[in-house]
mmCIF file of C-alpha atoms and ligand atoms in Angstrom:
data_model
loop_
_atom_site.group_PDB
_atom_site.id
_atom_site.type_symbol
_atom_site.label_atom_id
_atom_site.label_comp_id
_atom_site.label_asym_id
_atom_site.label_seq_id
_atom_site.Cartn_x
_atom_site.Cartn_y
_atom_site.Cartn_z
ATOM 1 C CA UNK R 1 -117.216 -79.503 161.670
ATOM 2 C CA UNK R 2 -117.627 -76.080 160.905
ATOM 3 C CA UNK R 3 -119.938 -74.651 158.376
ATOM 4 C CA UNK R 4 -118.525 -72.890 155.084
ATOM 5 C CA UNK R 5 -118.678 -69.321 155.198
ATOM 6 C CA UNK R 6 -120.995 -67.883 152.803
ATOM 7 C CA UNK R 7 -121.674 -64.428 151.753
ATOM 8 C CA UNK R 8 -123.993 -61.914 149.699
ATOM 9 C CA UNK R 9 -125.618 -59.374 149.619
ATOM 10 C CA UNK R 10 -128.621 -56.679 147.898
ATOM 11 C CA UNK R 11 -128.363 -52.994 147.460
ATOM 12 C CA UNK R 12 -131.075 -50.735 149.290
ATOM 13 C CA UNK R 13 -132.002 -49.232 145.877
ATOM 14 C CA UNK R 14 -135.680 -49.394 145.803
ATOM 15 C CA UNK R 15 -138.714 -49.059 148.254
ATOM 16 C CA UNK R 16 -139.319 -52.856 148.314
ATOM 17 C CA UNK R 17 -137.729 -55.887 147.314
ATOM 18 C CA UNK R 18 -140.006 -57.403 144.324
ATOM 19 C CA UNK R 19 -140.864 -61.584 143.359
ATOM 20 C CA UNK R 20 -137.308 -61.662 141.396
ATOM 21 C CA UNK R 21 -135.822 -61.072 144.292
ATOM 22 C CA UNK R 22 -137.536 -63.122 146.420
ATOM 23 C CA UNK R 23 -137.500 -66.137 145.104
ATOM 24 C CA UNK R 24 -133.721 -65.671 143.431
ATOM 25 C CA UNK R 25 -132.348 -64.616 146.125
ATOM 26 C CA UNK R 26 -134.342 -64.827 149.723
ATOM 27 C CA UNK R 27 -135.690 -67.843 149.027
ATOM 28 C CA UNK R 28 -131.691 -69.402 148.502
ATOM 29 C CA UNK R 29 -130.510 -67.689 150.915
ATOM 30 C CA UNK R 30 -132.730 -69.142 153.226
ATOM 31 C CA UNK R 31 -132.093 -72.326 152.321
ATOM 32 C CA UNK R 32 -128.561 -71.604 152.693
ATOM 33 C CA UNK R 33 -128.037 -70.509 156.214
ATOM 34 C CA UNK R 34 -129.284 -74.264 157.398
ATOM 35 C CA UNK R 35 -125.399 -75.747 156.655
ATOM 36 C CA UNK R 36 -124.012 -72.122 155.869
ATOM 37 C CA UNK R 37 -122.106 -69.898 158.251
ATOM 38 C CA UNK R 38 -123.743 -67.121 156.450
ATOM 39 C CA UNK R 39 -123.556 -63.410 156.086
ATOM 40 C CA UNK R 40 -125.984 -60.941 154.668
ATOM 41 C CA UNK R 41 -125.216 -57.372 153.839
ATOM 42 C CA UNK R 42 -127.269 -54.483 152.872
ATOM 43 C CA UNK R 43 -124.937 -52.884 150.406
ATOM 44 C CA UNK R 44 -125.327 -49.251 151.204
ATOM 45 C CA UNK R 45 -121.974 -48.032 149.993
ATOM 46 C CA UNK R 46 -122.738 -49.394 146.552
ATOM 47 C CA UNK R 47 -126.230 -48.076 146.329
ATOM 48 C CA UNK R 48 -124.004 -44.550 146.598
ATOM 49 C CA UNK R 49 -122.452 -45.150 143.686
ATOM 50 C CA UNK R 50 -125.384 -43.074 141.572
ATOM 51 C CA UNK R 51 -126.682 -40.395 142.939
ATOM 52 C CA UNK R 52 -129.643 -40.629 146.557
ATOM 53 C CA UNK R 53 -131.679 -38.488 148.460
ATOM 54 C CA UNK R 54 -129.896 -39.423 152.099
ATOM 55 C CA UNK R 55 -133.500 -39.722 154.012
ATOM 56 C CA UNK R 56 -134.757 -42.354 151.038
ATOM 57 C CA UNK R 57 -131.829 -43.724 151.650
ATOM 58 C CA UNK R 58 -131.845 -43.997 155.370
ATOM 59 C CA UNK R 59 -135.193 -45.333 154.713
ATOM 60 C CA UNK R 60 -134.579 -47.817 152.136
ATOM 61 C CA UNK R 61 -132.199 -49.482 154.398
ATOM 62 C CA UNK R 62 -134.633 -50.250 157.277
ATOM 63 C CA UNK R 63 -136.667 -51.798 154.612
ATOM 64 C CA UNK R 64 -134.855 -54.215 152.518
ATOM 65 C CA UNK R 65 -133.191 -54.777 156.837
ATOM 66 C CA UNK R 66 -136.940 -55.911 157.561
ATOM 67 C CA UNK R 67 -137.519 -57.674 154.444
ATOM 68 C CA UNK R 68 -134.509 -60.101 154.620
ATOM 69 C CA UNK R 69 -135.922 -60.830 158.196
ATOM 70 C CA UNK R 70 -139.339 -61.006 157.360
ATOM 71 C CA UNK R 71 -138.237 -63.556 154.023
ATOM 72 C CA UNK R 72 -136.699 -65.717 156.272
ATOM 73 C CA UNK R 73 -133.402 -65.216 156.846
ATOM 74 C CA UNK R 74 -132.659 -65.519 160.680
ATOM 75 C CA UNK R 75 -130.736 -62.787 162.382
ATOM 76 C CA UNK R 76 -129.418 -64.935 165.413
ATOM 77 C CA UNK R 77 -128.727 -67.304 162.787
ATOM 78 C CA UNK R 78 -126.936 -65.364 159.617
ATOM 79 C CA UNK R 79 -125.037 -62.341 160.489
ATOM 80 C CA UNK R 80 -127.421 -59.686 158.924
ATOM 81 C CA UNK R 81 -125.350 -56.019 158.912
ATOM 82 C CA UNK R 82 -124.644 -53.076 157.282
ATOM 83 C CA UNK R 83 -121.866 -52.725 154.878
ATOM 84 C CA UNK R 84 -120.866 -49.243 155.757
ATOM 85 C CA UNK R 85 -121.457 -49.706 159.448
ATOM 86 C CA UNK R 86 -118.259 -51.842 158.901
ATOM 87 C CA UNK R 87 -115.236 -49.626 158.220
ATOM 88 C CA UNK R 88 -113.104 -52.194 156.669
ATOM 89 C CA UNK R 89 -115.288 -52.760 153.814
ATOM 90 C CA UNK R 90 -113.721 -49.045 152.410
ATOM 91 C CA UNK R 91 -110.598 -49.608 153.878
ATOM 92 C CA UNK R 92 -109.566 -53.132 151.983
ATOM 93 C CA UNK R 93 -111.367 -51.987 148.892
ATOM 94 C CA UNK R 94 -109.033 -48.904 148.911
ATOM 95 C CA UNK R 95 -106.122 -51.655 149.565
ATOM 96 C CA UNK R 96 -107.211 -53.984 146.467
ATOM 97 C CA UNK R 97 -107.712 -50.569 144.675
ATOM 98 C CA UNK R 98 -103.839 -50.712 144.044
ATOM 99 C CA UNK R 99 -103.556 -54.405 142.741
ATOM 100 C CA UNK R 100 -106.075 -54.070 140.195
ATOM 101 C CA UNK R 101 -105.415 -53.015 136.974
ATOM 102 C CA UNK R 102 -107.210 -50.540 135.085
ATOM 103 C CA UNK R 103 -107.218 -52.475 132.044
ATOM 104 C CA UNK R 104 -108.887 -54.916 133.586
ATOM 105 C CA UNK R 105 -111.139 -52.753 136.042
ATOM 106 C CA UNK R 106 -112.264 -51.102 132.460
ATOM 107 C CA UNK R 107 -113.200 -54.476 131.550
ATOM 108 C CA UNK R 108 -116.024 -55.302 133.651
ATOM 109 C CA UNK R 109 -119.352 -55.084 131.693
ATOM 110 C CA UNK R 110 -121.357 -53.955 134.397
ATOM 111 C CA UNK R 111 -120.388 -50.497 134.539
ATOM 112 C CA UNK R 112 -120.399 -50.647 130.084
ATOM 113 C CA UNK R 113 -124.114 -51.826 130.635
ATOM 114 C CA UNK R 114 -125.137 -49.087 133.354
ATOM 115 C CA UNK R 115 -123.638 -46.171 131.548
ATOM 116 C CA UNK R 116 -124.795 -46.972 128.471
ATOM 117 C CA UNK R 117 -127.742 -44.458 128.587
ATOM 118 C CA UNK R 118 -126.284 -41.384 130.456
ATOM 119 C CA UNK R 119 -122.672 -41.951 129.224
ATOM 120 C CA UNK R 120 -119.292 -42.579 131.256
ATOM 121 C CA UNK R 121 -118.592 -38.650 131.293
ATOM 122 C CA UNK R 122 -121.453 -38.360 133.590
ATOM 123 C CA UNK R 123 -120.553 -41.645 135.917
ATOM 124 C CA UNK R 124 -118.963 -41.533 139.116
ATOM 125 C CA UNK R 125 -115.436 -43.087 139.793
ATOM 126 C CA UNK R 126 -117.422 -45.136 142.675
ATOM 127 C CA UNK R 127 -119.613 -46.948 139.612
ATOM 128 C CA UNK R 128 -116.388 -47.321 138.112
ATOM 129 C CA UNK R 129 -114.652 -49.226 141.144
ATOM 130 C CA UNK R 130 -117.963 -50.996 142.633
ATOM 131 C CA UNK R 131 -116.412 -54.526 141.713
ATOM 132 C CA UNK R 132 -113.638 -53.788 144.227
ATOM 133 C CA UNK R 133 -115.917 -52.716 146.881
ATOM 134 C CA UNK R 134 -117.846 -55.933 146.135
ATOM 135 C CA UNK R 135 -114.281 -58.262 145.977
ATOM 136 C CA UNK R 136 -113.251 -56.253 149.405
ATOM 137 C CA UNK R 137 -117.208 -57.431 150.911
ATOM 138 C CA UNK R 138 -116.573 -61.078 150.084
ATOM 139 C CA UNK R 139 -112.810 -61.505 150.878
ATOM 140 C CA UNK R 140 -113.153 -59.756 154.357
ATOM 141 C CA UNK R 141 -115.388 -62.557 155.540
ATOM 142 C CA UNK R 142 -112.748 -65.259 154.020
ATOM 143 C CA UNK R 143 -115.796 -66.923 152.145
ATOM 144 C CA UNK R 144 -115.979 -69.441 150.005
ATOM 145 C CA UNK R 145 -119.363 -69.431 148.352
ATOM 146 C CA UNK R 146 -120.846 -66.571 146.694
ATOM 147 C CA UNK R 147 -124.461 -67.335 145.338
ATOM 148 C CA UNK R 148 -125.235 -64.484 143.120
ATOM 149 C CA UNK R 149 -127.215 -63.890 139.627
ATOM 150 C CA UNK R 150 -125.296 -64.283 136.368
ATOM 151 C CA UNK R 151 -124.901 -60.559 136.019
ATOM 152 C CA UNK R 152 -122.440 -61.029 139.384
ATOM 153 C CA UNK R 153 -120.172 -63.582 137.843
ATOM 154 C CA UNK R 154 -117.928 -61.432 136.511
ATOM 155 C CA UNK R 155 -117.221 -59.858 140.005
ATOM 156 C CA UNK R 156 -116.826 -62.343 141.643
ATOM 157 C CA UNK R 157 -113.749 -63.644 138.768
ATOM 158 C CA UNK R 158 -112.475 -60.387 139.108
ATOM 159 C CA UNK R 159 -112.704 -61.151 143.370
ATOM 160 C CA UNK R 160 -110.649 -64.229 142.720
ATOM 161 C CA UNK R 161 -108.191 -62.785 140.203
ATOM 162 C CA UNK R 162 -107.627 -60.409 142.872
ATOM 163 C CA UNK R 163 -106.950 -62.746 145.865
ATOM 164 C CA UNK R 164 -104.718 -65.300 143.863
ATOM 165 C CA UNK R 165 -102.608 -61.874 142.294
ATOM 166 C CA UNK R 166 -102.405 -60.550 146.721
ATOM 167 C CA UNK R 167 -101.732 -64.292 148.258
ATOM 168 C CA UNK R 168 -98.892 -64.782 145.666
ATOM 169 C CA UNK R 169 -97.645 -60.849 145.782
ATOM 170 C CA UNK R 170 -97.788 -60.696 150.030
ATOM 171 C CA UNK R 171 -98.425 -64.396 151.041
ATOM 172 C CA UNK R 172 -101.211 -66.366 151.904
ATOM 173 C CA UNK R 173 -103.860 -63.774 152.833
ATOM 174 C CA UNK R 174 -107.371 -64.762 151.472
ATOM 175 C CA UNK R 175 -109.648 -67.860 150.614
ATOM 176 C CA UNK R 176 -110.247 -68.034 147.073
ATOM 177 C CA UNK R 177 -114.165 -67.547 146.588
ATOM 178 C CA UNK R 178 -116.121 -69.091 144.371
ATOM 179 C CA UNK R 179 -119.375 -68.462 142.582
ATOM 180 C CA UNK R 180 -122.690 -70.282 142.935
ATOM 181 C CA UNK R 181 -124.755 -69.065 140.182
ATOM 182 C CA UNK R 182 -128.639 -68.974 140.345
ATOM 183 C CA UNK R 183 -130.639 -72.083 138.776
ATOM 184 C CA UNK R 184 -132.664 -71.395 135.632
ATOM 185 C CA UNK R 185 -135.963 -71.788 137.249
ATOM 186 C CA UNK R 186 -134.896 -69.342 140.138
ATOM 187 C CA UNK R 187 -135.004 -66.129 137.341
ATOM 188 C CA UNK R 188 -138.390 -64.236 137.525
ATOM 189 C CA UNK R 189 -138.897 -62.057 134.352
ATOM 190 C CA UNK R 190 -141.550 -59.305 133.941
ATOM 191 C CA UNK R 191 -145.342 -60.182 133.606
ATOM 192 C CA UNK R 192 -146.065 -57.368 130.956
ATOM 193 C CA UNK R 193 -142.474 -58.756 128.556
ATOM 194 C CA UNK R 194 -141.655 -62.251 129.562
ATOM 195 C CA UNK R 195 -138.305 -62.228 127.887
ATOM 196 C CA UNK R 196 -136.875 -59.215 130.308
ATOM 197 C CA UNK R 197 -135.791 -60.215 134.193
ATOM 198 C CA UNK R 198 -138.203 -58.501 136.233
ATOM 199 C CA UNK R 199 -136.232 -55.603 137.494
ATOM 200 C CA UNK R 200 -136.508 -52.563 139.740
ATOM 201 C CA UNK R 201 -135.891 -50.632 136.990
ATOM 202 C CA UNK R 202 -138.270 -51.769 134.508
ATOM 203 C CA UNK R 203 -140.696 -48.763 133.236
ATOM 204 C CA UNK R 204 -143.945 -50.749 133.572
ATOM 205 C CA UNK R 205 -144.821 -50.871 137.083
ATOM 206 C CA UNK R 206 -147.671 -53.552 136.105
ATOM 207 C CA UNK R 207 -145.125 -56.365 135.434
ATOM 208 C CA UNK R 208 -143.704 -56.253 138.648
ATOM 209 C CA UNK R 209 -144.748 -57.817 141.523
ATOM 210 C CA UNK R 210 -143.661 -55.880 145.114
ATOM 211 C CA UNK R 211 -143.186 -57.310 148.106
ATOM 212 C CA UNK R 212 -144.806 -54.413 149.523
ATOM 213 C CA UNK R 213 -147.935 -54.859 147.036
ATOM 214 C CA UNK R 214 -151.245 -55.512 149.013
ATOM 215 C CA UNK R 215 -152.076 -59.113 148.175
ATOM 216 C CA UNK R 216 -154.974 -57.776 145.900
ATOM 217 C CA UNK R 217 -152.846 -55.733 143.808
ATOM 218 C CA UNK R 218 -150.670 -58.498 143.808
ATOM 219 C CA UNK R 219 -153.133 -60.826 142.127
ATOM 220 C CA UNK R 220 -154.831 -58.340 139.715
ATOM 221 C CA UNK R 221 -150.809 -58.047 138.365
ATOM 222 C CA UNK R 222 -150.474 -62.005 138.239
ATOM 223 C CA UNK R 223 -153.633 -62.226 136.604
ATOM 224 C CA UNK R 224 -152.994 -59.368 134.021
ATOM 225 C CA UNK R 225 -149.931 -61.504 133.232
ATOM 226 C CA UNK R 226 -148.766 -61.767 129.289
ATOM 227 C CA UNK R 227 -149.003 -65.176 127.946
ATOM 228 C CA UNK R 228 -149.920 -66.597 124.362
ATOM 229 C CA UNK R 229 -152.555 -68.044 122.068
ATOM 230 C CA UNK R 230 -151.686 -71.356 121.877
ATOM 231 C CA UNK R 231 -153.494 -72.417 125.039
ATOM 232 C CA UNK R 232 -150.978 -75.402 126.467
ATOM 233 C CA UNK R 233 -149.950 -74.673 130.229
ATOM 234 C CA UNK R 234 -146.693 -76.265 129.404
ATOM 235 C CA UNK R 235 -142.864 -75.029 129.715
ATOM 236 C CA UNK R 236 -141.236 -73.364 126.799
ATOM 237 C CA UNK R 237 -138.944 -70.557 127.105
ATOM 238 C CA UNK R 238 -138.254 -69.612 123.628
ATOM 239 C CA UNK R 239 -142.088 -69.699 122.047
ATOM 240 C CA UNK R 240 -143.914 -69.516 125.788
ATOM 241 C CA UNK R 241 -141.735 -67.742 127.498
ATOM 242 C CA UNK R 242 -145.075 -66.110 130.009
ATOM 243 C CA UNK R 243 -146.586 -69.345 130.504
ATOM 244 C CA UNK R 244 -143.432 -70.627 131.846
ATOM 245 C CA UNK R 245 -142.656 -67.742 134.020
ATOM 246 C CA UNK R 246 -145.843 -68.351 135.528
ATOM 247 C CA UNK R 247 -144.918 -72.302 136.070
ATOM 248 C CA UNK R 248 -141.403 -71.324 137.561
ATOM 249 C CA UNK R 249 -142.931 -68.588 140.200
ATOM 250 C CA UNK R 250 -145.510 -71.609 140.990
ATOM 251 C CA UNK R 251 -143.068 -74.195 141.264
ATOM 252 C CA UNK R 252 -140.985 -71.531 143.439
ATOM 253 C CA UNK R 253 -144.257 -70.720 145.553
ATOM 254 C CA UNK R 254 -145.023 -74.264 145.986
ATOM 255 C CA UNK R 255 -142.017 -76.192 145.929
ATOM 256 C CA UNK R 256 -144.033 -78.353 143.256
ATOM 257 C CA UNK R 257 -141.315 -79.693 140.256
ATOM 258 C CA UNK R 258 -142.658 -77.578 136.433
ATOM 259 C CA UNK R 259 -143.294 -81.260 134.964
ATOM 260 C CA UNK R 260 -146.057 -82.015 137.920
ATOM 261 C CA UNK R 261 -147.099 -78.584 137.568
ATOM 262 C CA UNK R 262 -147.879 -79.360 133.512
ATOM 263 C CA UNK R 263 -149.235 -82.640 134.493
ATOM 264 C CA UNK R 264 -151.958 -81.424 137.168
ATOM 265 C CA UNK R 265 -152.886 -78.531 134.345
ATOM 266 C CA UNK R 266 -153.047 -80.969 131.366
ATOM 267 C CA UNK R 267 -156.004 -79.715 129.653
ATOM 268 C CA UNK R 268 -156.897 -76.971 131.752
ATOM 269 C CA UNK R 269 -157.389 -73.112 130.711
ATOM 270 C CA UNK R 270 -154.940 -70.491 131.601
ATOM 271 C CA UNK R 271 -158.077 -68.334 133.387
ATOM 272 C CA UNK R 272 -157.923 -71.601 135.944
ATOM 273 C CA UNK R 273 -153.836 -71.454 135.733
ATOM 274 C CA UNK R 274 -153.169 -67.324 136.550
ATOM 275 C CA UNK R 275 -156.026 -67.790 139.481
ATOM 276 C CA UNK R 276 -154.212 -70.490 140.930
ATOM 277 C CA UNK R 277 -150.249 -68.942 140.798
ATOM 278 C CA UNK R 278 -152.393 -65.648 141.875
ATOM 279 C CA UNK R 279 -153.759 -67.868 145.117
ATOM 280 C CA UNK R 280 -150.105 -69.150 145.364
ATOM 281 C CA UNK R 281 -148.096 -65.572 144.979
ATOM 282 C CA UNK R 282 -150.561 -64.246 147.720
ATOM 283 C CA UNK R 283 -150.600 -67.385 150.360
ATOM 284 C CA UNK R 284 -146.585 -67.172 150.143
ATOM 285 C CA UNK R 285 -146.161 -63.055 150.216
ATOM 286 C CA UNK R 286 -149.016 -61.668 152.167
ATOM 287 C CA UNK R 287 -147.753 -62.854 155.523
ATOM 288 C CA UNK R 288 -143.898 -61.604 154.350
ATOM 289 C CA UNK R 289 -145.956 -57.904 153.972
ATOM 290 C CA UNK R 290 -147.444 -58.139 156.996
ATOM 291 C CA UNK R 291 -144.192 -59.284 158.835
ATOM 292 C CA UNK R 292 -142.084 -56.298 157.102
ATOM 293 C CA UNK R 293 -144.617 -53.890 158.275
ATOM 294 C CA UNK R 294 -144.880 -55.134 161.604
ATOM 295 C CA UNK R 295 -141.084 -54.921 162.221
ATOM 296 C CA UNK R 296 -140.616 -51.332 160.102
ATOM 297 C CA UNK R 297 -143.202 -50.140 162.913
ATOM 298 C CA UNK R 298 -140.149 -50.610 165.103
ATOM 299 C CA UNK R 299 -137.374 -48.716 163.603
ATOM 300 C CA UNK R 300 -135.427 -48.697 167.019
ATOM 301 C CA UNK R 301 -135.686 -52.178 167.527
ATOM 302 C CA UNK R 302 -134.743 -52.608 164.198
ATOM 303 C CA UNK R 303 -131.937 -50.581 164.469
ATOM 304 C CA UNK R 304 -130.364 -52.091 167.873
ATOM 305 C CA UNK R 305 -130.021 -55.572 165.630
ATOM 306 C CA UNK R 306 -128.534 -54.335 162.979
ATOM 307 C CA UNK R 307 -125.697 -52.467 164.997
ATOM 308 C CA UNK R 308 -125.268 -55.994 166.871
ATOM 309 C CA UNK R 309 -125.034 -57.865 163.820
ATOM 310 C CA UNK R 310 -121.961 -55.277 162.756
ATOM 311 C CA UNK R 311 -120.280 -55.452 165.615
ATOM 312 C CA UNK R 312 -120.763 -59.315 164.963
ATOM 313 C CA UNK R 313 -119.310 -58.790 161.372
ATOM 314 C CA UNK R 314 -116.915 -56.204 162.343
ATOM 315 C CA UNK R 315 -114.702 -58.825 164.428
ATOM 316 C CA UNK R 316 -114.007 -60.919 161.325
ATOM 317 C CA UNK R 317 -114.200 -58.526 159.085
ATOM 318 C CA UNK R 318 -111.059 -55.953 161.077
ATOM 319 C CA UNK R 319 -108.748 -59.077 161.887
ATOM 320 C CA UNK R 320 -108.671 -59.507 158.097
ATOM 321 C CA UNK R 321 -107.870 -56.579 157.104
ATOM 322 C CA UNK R 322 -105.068 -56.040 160.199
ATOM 323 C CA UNK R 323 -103.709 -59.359 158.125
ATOM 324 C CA UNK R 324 -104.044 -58.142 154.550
ATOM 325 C CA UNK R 325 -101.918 -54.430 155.733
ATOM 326 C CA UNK R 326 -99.167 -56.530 157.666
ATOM 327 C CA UNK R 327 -99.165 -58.657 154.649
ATOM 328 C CA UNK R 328 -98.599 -54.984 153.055
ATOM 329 C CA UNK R 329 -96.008 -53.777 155.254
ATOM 330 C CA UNK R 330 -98.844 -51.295 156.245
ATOM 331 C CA UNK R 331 -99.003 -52.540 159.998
HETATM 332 P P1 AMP W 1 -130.867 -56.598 142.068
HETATM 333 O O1 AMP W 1 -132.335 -56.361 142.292
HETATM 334 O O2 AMP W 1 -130.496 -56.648 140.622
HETATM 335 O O3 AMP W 1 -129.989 -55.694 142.879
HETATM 336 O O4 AMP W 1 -130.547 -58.069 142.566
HETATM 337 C C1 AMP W 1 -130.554 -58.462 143.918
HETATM 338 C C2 AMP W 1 -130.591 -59.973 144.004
HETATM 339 O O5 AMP W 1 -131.811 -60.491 143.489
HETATM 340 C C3 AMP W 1 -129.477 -60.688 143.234
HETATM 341 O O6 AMP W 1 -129.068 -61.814 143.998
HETATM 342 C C4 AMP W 1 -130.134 -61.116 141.964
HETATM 343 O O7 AMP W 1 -129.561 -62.274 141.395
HETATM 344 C C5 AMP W 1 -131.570 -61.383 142.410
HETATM 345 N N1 AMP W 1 -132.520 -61.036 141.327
HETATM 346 C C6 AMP W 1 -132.755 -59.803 140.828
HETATM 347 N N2 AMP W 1 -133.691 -59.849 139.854
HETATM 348 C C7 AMP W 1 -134.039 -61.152 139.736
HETATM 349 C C8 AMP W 1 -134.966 -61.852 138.903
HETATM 350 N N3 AMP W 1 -135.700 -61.230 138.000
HETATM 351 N N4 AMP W 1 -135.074 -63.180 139.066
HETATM 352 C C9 AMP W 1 -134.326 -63.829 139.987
HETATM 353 N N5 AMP W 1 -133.445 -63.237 140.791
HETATM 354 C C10 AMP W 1 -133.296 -61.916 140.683
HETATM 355 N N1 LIG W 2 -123.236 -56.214 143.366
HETATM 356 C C1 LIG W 2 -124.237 -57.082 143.905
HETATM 357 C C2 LIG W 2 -125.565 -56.874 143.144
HETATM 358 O O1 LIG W 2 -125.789 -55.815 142.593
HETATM 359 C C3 LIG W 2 -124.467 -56.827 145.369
HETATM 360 C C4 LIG W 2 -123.248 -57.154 146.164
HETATM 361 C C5 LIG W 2 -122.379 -56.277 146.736
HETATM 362 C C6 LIG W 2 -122.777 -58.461 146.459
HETATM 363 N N2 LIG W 2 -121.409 -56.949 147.391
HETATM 364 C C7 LIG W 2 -121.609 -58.274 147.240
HETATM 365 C C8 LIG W 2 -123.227 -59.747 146.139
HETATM 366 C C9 LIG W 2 -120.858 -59.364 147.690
HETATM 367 C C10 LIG W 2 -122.474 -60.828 146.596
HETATM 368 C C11 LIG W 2 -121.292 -60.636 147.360
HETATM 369 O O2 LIG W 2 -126.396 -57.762 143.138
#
């Protein structure tokens, strides 16, 4: 029987992927494309939607390209591509573009949360209408799970809003997708403030741990990590909410369950704790580095399996939308 089709994808806005990312979203994904007919994107077009220097750009691509590979995910195995080397990623969004409503476009809190500091004056219309974009990504590839973060949940409603409100308007055109939202213990927050997600953006560059860190900077960070007084290495996310980030990266690096994990350091200091996630982070990432840097070293190589991989993507992805326009009375 065939496997269900599955699909995400990551934006190439930063230099490097960081441990949030890894382990809440390679580290699934991986798992995923054992009894997943999966696809991967690199989400250029909405990494456009705030302003990029094109050569960082260009650049940024190839990376997070070798770092997907490098974490794992197998590119004879998932289909690994570029969204905008596939032209019918614009071409449905501009489609769904006329069934959505602006009401409920304005709705989506994504764009309220990153406009919040500059303003919506100063936004583009392309942040405004990512969440199309992103429903026209998944519905192209007729897939059925989505495993995003909590922060994508929202999109993908809004994705399955918009099928249901096409199959019903034009006849059965789409699968309805649905969500798979990330596990508790599979959210990384920042070493430096335990109770913010580690993010790309975060102004401290001390609390996050790159993927693209040499494995000594990697454990000074680990080791620098905030924690408490209270001296118990045991979970609690409200009053030890550093202690247990360390204990979920651990039990991510090790595949050890958090209660073992408090067992084996029952009455054990947290200098003996950090070294030991430090050991951990660096066993698990340092040959992920070295992998990425080996394959950037290539770009051409690089470059000749990503265009195969969207010409892979590009035959499922046109014969839906040649559907969804007849369905239109475009075709
Ligand atoms: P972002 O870096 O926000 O573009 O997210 C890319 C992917 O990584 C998404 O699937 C997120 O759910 C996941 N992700 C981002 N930050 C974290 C984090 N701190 N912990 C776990 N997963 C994360
Ligand atoms: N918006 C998603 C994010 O920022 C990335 C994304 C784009 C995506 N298209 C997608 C995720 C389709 C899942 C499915 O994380």
């Amino acid at each position: 029987m065939a496997h269900p089709r599955l699909y995400s994808g990551m934006q190439p806005s930063s230099g490097s992927l960081h441990l949030g990312n890894y382990i809440g979203a390679l580290q699934q994904w991986r798992g995923l494309q054992q009894d997943h007919d999966a696809f991967f994107s690199i989400v250029d077009l909405h990494a456009i939607t705030v302003p990029q220097a094109p050569d960082v750009l260009r650049e940024q691509v190839r990376t997070l390209a070798a770092q997907y590979i490098a974490g794992g995910i197998d590119p004879d195995r998932a289909c690994l591509y570029v969204q905008s080397h596939v032209a019918a990623h614009a071409q449905l969004a501009w489609l769904l573009g006329t069934i959505t409503g602006f009401g409920e476009a304005s709705r989506m809190t994504q764009f309220k949360d990153k406009t919040a500091r500059g303003g919506q004056e100063a936004a583009s219309v392309g942040l405004f209408t990512y969440p199309i974009l992103m429903a026209a990504d998944i519905l192209l590839y007729d897939a059925e799970i989505v495993p995003v973060g909590d922060d994508q949940k929202q999109h993908v409603e809004l994705t399955r809003d918009l099928a249901e409100r096409f199959n019903k308007r034009f006849g059965p055109t789409f699968t309805i997708p649905k969500p798979r939202i990330l596990a508790d213990g599979a959210r990384i927050y920042d070493l430096q403030d335990p109770k913010a997600k580690m993010s790309k953006s975060a102004d401290n560059d001390k609390g996050i741990v790159w993927l693209l860190d040499d494995p000594a900077k990697t454990a000074k960070k680990i080791r620098s990590a905030v924690t408490d007084t209270d001296g118990a290495i045991r979970a609690d996310k409200e009053s030890k909410p550093g202690v247990t980030n360390l204990l979920d990266i651990l039990s991510a690096m090790t595949g050890t369950p958090v209660a073992d994990l408090e067992a084996h350091f029952d009455g054990q200091g947290y200098g003996v704790f950090k070294t030991e996630v430090a050991d951990a982070v660096v066993a698990e990432l340092a040959p992920v580095r070295e992998r990425t840097l080996e394959l950037l070293a290539d770009p051409a190589e690089l470059d000749r399996l990503l265009a195969a991989n969207a010409d892979r993507a590009a035959e499922v992805a046109d014969a839906t939308l040649a559907r969804a326009m007849g369905a239109m009375g475009l075709r």
